[in-house]
C-alpha positions as a Python dict, from the first residue, in 0.01 Angstrom:
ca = {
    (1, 'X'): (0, 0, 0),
    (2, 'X'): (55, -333, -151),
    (3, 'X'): (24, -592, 159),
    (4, 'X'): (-129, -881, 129),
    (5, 'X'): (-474, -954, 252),
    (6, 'X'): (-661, -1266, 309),
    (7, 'X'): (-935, -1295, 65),
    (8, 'X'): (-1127, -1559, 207),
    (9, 'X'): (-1502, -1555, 148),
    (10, 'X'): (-1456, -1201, 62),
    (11, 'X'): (-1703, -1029, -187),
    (12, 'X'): (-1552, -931, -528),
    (13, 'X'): (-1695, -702, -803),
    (14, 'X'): (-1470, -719, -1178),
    (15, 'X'): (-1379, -377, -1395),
    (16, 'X'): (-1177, -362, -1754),
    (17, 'X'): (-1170, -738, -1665),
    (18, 'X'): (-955, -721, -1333),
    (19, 'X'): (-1081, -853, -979),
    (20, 'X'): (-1063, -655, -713),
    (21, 'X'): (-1200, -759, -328),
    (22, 'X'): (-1400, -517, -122),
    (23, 'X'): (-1221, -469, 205),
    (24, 'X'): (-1501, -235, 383),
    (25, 'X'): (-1680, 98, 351),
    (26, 'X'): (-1457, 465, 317),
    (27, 'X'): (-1745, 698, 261),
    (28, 'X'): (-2110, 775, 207),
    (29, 'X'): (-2323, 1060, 19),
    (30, 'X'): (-2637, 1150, -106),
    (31, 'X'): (-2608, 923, -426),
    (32, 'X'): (-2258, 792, -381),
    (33, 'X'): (-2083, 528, -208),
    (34, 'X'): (-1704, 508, -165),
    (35, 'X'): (-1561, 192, -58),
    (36, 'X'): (-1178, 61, -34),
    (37, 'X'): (-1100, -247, -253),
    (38, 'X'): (-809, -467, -332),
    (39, 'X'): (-675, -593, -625),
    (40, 'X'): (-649, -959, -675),
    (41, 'X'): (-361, -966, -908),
    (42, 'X'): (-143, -653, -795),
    (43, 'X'): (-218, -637, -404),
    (44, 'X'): (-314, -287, -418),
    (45, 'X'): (-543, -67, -199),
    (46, 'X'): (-819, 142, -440),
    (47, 'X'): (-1114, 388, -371),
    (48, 'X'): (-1387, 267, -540),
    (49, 'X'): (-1682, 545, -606),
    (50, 'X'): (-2000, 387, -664),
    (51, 'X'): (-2261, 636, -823),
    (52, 'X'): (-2679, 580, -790),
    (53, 'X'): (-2778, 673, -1151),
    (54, 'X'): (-3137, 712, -1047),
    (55, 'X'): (-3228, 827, -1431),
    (56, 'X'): (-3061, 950, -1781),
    (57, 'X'): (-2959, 1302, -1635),
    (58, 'X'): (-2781, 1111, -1374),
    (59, 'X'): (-2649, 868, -1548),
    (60, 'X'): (-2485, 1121, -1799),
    (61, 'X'): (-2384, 1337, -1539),
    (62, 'X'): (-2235, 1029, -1368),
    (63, 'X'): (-2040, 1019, -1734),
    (64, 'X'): (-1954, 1400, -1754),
    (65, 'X'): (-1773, 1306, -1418),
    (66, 'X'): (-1581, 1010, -1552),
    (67, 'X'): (-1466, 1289, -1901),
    (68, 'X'): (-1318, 1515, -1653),
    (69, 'X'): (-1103, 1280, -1474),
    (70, 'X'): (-977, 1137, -1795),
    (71, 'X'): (-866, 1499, -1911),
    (72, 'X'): (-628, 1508, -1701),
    (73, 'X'): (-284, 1349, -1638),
    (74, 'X'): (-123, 1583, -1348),
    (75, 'X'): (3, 1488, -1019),
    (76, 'X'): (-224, 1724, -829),
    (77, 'X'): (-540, 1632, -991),
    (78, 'X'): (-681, 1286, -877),
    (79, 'X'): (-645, 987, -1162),
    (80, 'X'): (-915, 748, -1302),
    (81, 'X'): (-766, 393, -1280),
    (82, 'X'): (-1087, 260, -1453),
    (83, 'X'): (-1450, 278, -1486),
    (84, 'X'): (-1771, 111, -1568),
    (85, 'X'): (-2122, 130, -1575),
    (86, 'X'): (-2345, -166, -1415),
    (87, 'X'): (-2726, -219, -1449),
    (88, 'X'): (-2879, -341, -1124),
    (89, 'X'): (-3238, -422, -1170),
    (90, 'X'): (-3360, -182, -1360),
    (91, 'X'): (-3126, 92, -1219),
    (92, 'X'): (-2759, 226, -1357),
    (93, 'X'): (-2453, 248, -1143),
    (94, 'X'): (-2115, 428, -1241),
    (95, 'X'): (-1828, 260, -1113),
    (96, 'X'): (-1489, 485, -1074),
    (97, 'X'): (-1193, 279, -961),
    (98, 'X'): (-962, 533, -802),
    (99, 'X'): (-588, 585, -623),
    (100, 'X'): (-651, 523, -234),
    (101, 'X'): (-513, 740, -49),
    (102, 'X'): (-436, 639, 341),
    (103, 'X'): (-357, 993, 499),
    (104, 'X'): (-730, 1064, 372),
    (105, 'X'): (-831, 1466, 297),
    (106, 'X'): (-678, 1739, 368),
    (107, 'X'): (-997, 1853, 612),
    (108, 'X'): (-917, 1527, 840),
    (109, 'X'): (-579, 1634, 902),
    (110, 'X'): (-639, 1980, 992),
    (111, 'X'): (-926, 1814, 1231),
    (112, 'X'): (-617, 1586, 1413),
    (113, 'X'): (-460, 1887, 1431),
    (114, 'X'): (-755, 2093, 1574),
    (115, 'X'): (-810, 1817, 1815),
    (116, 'X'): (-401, 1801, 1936),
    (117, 'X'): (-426, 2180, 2016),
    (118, 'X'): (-205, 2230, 1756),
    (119, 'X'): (-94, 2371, 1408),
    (120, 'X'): (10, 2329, 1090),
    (121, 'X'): (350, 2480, 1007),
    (122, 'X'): (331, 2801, 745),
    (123, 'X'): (607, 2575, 564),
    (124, 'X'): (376, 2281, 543),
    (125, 'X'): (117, 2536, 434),
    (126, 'X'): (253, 2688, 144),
    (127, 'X'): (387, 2356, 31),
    (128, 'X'): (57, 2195, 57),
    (129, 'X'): (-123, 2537, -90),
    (130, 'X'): (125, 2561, -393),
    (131, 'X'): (10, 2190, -491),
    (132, 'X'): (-358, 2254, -481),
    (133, 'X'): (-286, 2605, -712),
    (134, 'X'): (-122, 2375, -935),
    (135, 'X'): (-363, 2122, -982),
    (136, 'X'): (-651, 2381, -1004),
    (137, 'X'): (-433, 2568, -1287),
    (138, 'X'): (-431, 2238, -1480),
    (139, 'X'): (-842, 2272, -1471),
    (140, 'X'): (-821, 2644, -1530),
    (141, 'X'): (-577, 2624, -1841),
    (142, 'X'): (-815, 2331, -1978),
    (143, 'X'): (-1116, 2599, -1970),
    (144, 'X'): (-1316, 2413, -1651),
    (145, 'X'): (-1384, 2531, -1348),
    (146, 'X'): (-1385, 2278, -977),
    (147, 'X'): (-1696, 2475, -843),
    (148, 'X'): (-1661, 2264, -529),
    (149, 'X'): (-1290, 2347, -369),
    (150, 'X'): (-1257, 2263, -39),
    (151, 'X'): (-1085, 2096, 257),
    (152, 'X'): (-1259, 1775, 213),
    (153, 'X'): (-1199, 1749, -182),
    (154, 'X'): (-852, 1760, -128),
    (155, 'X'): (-657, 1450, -32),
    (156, 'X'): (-292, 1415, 84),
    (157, 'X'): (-71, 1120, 35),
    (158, 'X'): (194, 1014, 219),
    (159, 'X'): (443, 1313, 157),
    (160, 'X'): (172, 1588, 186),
    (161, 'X'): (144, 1617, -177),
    (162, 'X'): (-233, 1735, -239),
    (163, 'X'): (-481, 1616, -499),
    (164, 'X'): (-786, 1754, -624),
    (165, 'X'): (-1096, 1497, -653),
    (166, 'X'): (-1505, 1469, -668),
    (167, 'X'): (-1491, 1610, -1038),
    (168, 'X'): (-1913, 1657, -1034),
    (169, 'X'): (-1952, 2001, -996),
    (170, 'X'): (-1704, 2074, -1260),
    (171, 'X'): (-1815, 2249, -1587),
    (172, 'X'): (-1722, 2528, -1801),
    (173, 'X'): (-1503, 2802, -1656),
    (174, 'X'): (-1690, 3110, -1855),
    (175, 'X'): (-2061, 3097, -1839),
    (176, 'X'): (-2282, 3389, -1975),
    (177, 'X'): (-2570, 3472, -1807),
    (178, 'X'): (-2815, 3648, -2010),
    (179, 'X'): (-3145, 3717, -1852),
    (180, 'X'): (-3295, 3650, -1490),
    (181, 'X'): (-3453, 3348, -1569),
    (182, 'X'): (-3052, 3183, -1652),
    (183, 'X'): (-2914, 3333, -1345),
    (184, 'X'): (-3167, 3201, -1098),
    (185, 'X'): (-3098, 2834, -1275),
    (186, 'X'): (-2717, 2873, -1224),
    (187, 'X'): (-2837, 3015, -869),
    (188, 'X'): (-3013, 2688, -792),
    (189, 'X'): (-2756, 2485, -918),
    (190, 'X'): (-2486, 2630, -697),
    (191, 'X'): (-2733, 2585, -397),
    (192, 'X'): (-2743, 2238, -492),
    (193, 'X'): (-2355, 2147, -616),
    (194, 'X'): (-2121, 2403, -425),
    (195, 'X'): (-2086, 2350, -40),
    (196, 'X'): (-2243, 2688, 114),
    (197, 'X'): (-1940, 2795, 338),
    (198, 'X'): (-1701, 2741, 30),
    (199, 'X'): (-1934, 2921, -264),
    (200, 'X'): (-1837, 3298, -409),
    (201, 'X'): (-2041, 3531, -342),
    (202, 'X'): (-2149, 3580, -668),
    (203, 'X'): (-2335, 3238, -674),
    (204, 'X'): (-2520, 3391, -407),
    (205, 'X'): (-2726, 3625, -582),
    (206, 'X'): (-2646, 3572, -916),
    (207, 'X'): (-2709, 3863, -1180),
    (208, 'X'): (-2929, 3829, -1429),
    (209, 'X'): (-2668, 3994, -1706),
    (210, 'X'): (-2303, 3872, -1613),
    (211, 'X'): (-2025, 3609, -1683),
    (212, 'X'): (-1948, 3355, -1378),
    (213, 'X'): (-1598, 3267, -1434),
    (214, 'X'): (-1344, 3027, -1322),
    (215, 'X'): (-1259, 3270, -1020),
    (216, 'X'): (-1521, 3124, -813),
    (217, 'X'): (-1251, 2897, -738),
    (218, 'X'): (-1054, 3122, -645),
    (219, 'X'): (-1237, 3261, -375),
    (220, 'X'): (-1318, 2869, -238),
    (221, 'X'): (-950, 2815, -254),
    (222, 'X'): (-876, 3105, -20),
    (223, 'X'): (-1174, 2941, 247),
    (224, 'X'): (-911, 2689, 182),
    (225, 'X'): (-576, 2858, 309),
    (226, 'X'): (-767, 2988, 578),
    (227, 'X'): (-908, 2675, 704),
    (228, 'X'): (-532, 2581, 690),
    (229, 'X'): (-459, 2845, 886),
    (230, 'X'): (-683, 2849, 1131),
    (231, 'X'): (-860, 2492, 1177),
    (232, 'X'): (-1166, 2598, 1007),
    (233, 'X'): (-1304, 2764, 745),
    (234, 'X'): (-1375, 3173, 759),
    (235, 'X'): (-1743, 3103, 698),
    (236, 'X'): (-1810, 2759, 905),
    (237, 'X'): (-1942, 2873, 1201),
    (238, 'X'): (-2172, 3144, 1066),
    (239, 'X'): (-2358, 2819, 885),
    (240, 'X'): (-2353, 2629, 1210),
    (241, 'X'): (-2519, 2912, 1417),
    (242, 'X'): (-2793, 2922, 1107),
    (243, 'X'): (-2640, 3276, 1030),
    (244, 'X'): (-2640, 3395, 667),
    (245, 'X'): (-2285, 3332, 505),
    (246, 'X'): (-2463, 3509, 155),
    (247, 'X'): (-2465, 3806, 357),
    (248, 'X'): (-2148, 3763, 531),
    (249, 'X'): (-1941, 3692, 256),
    (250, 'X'): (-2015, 4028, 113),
    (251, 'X'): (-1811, 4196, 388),
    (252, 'X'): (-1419, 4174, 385),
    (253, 'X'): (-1252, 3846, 557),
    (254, 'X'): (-1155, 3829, 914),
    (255, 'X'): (-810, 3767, 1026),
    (256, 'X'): (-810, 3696, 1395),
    (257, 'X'): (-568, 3925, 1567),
    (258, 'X'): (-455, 3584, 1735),
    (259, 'X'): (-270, 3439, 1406),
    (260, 'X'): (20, 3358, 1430),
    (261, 'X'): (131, 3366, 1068),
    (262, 'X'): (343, 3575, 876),
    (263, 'X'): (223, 3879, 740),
    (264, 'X'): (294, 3794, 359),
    (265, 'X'): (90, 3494, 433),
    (266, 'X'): (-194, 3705, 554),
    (267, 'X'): (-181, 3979, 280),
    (268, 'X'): (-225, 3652, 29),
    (269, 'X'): (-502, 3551, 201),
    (270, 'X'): (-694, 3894, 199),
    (271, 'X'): (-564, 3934, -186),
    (272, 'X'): (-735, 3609, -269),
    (273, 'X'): (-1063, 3655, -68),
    (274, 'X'): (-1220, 3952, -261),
    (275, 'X'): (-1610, 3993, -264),
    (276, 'X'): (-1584, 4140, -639),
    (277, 'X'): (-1502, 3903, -864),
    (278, 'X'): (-1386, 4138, -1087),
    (279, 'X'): (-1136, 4211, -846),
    (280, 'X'): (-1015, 3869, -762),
    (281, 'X'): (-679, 3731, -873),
    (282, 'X'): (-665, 3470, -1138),
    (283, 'X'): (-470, 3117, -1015),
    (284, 'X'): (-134, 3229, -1227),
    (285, 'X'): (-114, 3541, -986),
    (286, 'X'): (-172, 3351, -630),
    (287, 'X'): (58, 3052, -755),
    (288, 'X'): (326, 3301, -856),
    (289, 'X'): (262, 3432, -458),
    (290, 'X'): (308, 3116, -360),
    (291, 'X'): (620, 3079, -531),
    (292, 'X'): (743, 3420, -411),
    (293, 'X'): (656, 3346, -67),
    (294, 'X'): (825, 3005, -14),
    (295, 'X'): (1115, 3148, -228),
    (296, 'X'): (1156, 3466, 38),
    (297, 'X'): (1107, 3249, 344),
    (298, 'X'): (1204, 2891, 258),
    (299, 'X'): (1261, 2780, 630),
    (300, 'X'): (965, 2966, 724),
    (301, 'X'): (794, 2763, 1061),
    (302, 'X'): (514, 2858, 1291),
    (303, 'X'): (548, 2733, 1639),
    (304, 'X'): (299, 2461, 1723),
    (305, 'X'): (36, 2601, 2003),
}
């Protein structure tokens, strides 16, 4: 972070009156664009999130995105340097300026890993777990729900420490559902905002009386710790093989008789990935398992493979 570039020739775009130079393209998605940037002044490396605003829903949506990064102030839960909102002919973009983060997501490291025939260490685990429970209690205790945890919304910096991002799915933890004309619109919209082999199964088939809560996280965080675990996530290759995960996530999770990881790690995994959400811990209770866990084995290591 901080080295000096040559800015020769370079394209620059200008936010809350500060120049930064684009240095080349991170990421792309359906209506966003990602790209790493330097400031001119300070030297440093930024993400910059460029948002198509293709109308007013998107365009406030695009601002609904911006309000939940600003609050927040925890070190688990990605910051907004700045923002802004450009028109280019005719059409709105949302501009987030935000921290860069070299080591990348928490989904490309497990991949390296994957790829080196090897593992992550349960140590490394429940350090990097315990930092994602923290930074999703910060959203819980606020009253908003991610909707969208996974591997790939989770970025490590330099000393493993994790941080939540991509803050559009997020909305209100407690939503009633009162009829079946409500449910199938929440239904829809989880189809459309909550990655398929990450979503509770409740957002599967939602009811037309109930209350979604805030512990569909929950169940998307342990997908998480089991992608950890194992190199990908429980339900990953029943999408790839076209298989239906709505029916497979009503069914208990797997543990391959192959892992290698202590059992207390394993019984927090199966605690955390209940079908019922009525059943299903809220984030105090797995971060205080957390705690307990690194507390009882603090030098706790699984052997690479």
């Amino acid at each position: 972070m901080g080295q000096t570039m040559c800015v020769c020739s370079r394209a620059s775009i200008t936010i809350d009156n500060k120049k930064y130079y684009f240095v080349q393209k991170l990421d792309e998605g359906g209506f966003s664009f990602v790209d790493l940037v330097e400031g001119v002044k300070d030297g440093h490396f930024y993400a910059l999130k460029r948002i198509l605003c293709h109308d007013r829903e998107g365009r406030q949506e695009a601002q609904t995105e911006v309000e939940m990064h600003q609050m927040f102030n925890h070190p688990n839960v990605l910051s907004l340097v700045a923002h802004s909102f450009v028109d280019h002919g005719g059409k709105t973009e949302a501009w987030l300026l935000l921290p860069y983060m070299r080591k990348g997501s928490l989904w490309s490291v497990l991949e390296k890993l994957r790829d080196k025939g090897s593992s992550m260490p349960e140590k490394l685990i429940l350090q990097i777990f315990r930092g994602i429970c923290s930074g999703l209690k910060a959203i819980h205790d606020k009253g908003y729900a991610h909707r969208d945890i996974k591997p790939t919304n989770v970025l490590l910096d330099e000393d493993d420490r994790p941080v939540l991002m991509d803050f559009g799915s997020m909305n209100r933890a407690r939503i009633e559902v009162k009829g079946s004309r409500e449910a199938m619109t929440i239904q829809d919209w989880a189809a459309q905002r909550c990655t398929i082999s990450y979503r509770a199964p409740e957002l599967f088939n939602v009811e037309s009386h109930c209350i979604i809560d805030e512990r569909t996280d929950i169940w998307s965080l342990g997908c998480v710790l089991y992608c950890m675990m194992m190199l990908e996530g429980p339900y990953d290759l029943i999408f790839q093989k076209g298989d239906s995960v709505a029916l497979a996530v009503q069914n208990p999770v797997s543990i391959p008789p192959s892992c290698r990881y202590s059992e207390g790690l394993q019984m927090l995994l199966s605690s955390i990935m209940v079908s019922n959400p009525q059943e299903r811990p809220n984030i105090n209770w797995v971060l205080d398992q957390v705690q307990d866990l690194q507390s009882r084995s603090p030098n706790t290591q699984t052997n690479m493979v």
